[in-house]
Coordinates of C-alpha atoms in Angstrom, one line a residue:
X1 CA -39.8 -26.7 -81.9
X2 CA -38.7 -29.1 -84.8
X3 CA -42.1 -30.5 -85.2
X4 CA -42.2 -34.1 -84.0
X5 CA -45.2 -35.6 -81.9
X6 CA -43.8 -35.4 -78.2
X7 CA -43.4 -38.5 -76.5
X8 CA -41.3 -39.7 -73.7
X9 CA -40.3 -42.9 -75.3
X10 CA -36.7 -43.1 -77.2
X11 CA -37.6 -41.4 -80.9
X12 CA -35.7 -44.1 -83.6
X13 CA -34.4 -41.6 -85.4
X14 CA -33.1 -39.5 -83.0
X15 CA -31.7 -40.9 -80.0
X16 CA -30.4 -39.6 -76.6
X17 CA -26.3 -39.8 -78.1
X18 CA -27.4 -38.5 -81.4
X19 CA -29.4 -35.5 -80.0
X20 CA -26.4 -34.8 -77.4
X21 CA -24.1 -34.9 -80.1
X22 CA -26.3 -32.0 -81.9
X23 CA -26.7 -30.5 -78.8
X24 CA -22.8 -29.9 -78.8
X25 CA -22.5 -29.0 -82.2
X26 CA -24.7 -26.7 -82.1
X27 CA -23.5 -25.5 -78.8
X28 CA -20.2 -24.6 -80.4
X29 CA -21.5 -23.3 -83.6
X30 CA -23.1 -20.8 -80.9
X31 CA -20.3 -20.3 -79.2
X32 CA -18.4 -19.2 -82.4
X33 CA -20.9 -17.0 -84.0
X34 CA -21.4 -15.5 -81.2
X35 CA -18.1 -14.9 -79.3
X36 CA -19.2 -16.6 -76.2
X37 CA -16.3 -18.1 -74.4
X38 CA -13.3 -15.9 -74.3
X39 CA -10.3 -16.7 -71.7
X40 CA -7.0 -15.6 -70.9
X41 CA -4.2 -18.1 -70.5
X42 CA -1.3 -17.9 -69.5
X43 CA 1.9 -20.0 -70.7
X44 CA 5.7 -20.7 -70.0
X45 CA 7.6 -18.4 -72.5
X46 CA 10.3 -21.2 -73.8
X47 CA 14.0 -20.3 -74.3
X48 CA 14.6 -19.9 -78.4
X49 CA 15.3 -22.8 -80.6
X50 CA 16.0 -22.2 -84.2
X51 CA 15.3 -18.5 -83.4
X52 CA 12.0 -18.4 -82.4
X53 CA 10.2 -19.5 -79.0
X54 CA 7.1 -21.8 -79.6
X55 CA 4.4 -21.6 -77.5
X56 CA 1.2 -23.8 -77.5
X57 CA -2.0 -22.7 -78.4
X58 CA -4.6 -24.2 -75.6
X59 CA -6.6 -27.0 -77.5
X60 CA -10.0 -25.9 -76.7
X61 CA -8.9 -22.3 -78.6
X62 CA -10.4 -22.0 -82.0
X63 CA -9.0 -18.4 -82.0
X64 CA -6.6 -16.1 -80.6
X65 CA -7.5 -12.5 -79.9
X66 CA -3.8 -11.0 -81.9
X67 CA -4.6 -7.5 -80.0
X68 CA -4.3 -9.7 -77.1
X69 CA -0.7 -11.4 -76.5
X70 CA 2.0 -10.1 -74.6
X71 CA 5.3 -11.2 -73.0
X72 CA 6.6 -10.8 -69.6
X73 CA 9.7 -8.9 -69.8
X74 CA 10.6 -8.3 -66.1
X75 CA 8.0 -7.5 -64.4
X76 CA 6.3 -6.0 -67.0
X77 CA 4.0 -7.2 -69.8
X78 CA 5.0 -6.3 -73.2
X79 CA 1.9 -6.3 -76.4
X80 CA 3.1 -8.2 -78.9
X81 CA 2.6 -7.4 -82.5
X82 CA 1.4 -9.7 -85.4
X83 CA 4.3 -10.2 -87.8
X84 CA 4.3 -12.1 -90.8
X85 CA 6.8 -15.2 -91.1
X86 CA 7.6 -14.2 -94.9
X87 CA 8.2 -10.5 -93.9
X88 CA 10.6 -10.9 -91.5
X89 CA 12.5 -13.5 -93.7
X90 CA 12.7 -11.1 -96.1
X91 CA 13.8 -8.4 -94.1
X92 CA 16.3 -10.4 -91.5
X93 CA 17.2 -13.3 -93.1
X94 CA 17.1 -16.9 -92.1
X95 CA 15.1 -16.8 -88.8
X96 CA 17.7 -19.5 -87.0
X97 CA 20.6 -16.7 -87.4
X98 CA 18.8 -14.3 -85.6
X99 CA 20.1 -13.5 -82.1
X100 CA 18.1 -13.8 -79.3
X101 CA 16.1 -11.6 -76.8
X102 CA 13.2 -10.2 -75.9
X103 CA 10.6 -11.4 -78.3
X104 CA 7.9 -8.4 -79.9
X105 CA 6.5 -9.8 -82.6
X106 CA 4.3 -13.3 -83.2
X107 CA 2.8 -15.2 -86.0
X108 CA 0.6 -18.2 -86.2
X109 CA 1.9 -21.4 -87.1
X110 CA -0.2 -25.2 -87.8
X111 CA 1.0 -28.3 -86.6
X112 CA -0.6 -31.9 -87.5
X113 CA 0.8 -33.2 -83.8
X114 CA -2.3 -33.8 -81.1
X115 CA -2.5 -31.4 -78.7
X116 CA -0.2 -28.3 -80.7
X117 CA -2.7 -28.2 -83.8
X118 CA -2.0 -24.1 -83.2
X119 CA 0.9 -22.9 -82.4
X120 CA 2.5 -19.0 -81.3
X121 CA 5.8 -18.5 -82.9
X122 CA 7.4 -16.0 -81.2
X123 CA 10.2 -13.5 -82.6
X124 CA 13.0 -13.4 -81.4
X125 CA 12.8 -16.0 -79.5
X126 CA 13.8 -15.3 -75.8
X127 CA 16.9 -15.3 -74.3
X128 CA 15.8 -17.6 -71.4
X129 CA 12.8 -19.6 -70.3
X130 CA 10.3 -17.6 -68.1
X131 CA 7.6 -19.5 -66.3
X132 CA 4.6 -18.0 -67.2
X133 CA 5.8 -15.6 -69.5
X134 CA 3.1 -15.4 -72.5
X135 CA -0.4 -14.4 -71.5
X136 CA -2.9 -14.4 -74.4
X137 CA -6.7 -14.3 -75.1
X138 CA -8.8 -16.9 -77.2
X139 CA -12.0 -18.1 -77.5
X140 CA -12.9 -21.3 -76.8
X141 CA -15.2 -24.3 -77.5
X142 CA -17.5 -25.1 -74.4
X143 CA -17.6 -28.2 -72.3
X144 CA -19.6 -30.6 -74.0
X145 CA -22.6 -31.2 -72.3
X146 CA -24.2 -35.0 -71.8
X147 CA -26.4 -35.3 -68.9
X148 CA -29.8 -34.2 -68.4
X149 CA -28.8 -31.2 -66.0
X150 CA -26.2 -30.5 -68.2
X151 CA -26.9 -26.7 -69.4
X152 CA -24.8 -24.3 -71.2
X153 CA -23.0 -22.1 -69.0
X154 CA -23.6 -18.6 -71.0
X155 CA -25.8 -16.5 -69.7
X156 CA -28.6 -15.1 -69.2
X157 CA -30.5 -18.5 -69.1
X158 CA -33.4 -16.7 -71.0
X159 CA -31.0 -16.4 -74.0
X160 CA -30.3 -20.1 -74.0
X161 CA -33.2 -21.1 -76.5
X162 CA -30.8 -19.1 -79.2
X163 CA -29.4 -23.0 -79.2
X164 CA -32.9 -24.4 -80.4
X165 CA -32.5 -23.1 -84.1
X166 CA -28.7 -24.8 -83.9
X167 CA -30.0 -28.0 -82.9
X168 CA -33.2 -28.2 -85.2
X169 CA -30.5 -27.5 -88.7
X170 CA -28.8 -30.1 -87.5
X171 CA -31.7 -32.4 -86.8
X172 CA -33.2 -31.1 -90.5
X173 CA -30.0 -32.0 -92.2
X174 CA -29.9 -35.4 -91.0
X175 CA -33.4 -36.3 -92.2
X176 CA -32.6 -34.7 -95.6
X177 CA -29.3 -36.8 -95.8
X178 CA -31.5 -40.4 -94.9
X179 CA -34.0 -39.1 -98.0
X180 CA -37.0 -36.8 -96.3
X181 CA -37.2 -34.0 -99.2
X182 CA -39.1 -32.3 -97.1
X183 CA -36.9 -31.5 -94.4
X184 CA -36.7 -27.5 -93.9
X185 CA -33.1 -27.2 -94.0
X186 CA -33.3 -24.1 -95.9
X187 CA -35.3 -22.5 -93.1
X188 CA -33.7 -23.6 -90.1
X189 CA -30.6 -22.2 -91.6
X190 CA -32.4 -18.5 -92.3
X191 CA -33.9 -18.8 -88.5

């Protein structure tokens, strides 16, 4: 599909870890255009701290459906609403004087610590710990894949050339960047 002579011998250009490394890429530049992977987790609801409970965001997330969170309260789950930090520090005052409770309403919050680069701040933050108290959806990044059998897990399998046009920007960019000014970057971007 990119245009280069088939041969089973190593190409010099592109080589088995750089062409997985595409593969991936491209793989989750697929999986976000497209909504692919969505999951629900589920999460320990944390006991407040400064007025807010802090939850987690799983690391393989790169978004959280906000129709989609909720709180256990009981034995029933509670929809949470999207508030907006500012807002209620406007409206309540300093967050760390606010009693706690049941929390209804969550914001999102960056962190630059590995494995918390997304958090849920939740508001008020709850009165005590529940073990698997926040449920949530997200999407996520697939598995990356390395080994020859290795396939994307979307299906149906038909639909897994939609990857090809991914892989081949990639591949078009590169050449382009080492000094090819013929590489069709442009039109592996429309395609």
């Amino acid at each position: 599909d990119y245009g280069l002579p088939w041969t089973n011998a190593t190409d010099p250009l592109f080589g088995v870890p750089q062409l997985n490394s595409y593969v991936n890429r491209a793989h989750q530049e697929l999986a976000k255009a497209a909504l692919l992977y969505r999951k629900t987790v589920t999460a320990n609801l944390p006991i407040a701290s400064s007025g807010v409970s802090t939850v987690n965001v799983d690391t393989t997330a790169w978004e959280v459906d906000k129709e989609k969170v909720r709180v256990l309260s009981g034995t029933e789950w509670i929809k949470m609403r999207l508030g907006d930090e500012d807002a209620v520090l406007h409206s309540m005052g300093p967050i760390e004087n606010t009693d706690s409770g049941d929390p209804d309403r969550f914001w999102f919050r960056t962190t630059a610590t590995a494995g918390s680069h997304l958090q849920l701040i939740l508001w008020p933050g709850a009165t005590a710990a529940v073990t698997n108290g926040v449920r949530y959806d997200c999407w996520i990044f697939p598995p990356d894949m390395s080994l020859d059998a290795d396939e994307p897990v979307y299906g149906p399998e038909a639909n897994h050339d939609a990857l090809i046009p991914f892989i081949c920007l990639r591949m078009a960019i590169a050449e382009k960047q080492r000094g090819r000014p013929d590489a069709d970057v442009q039109g592996w971007k429309m395609r």
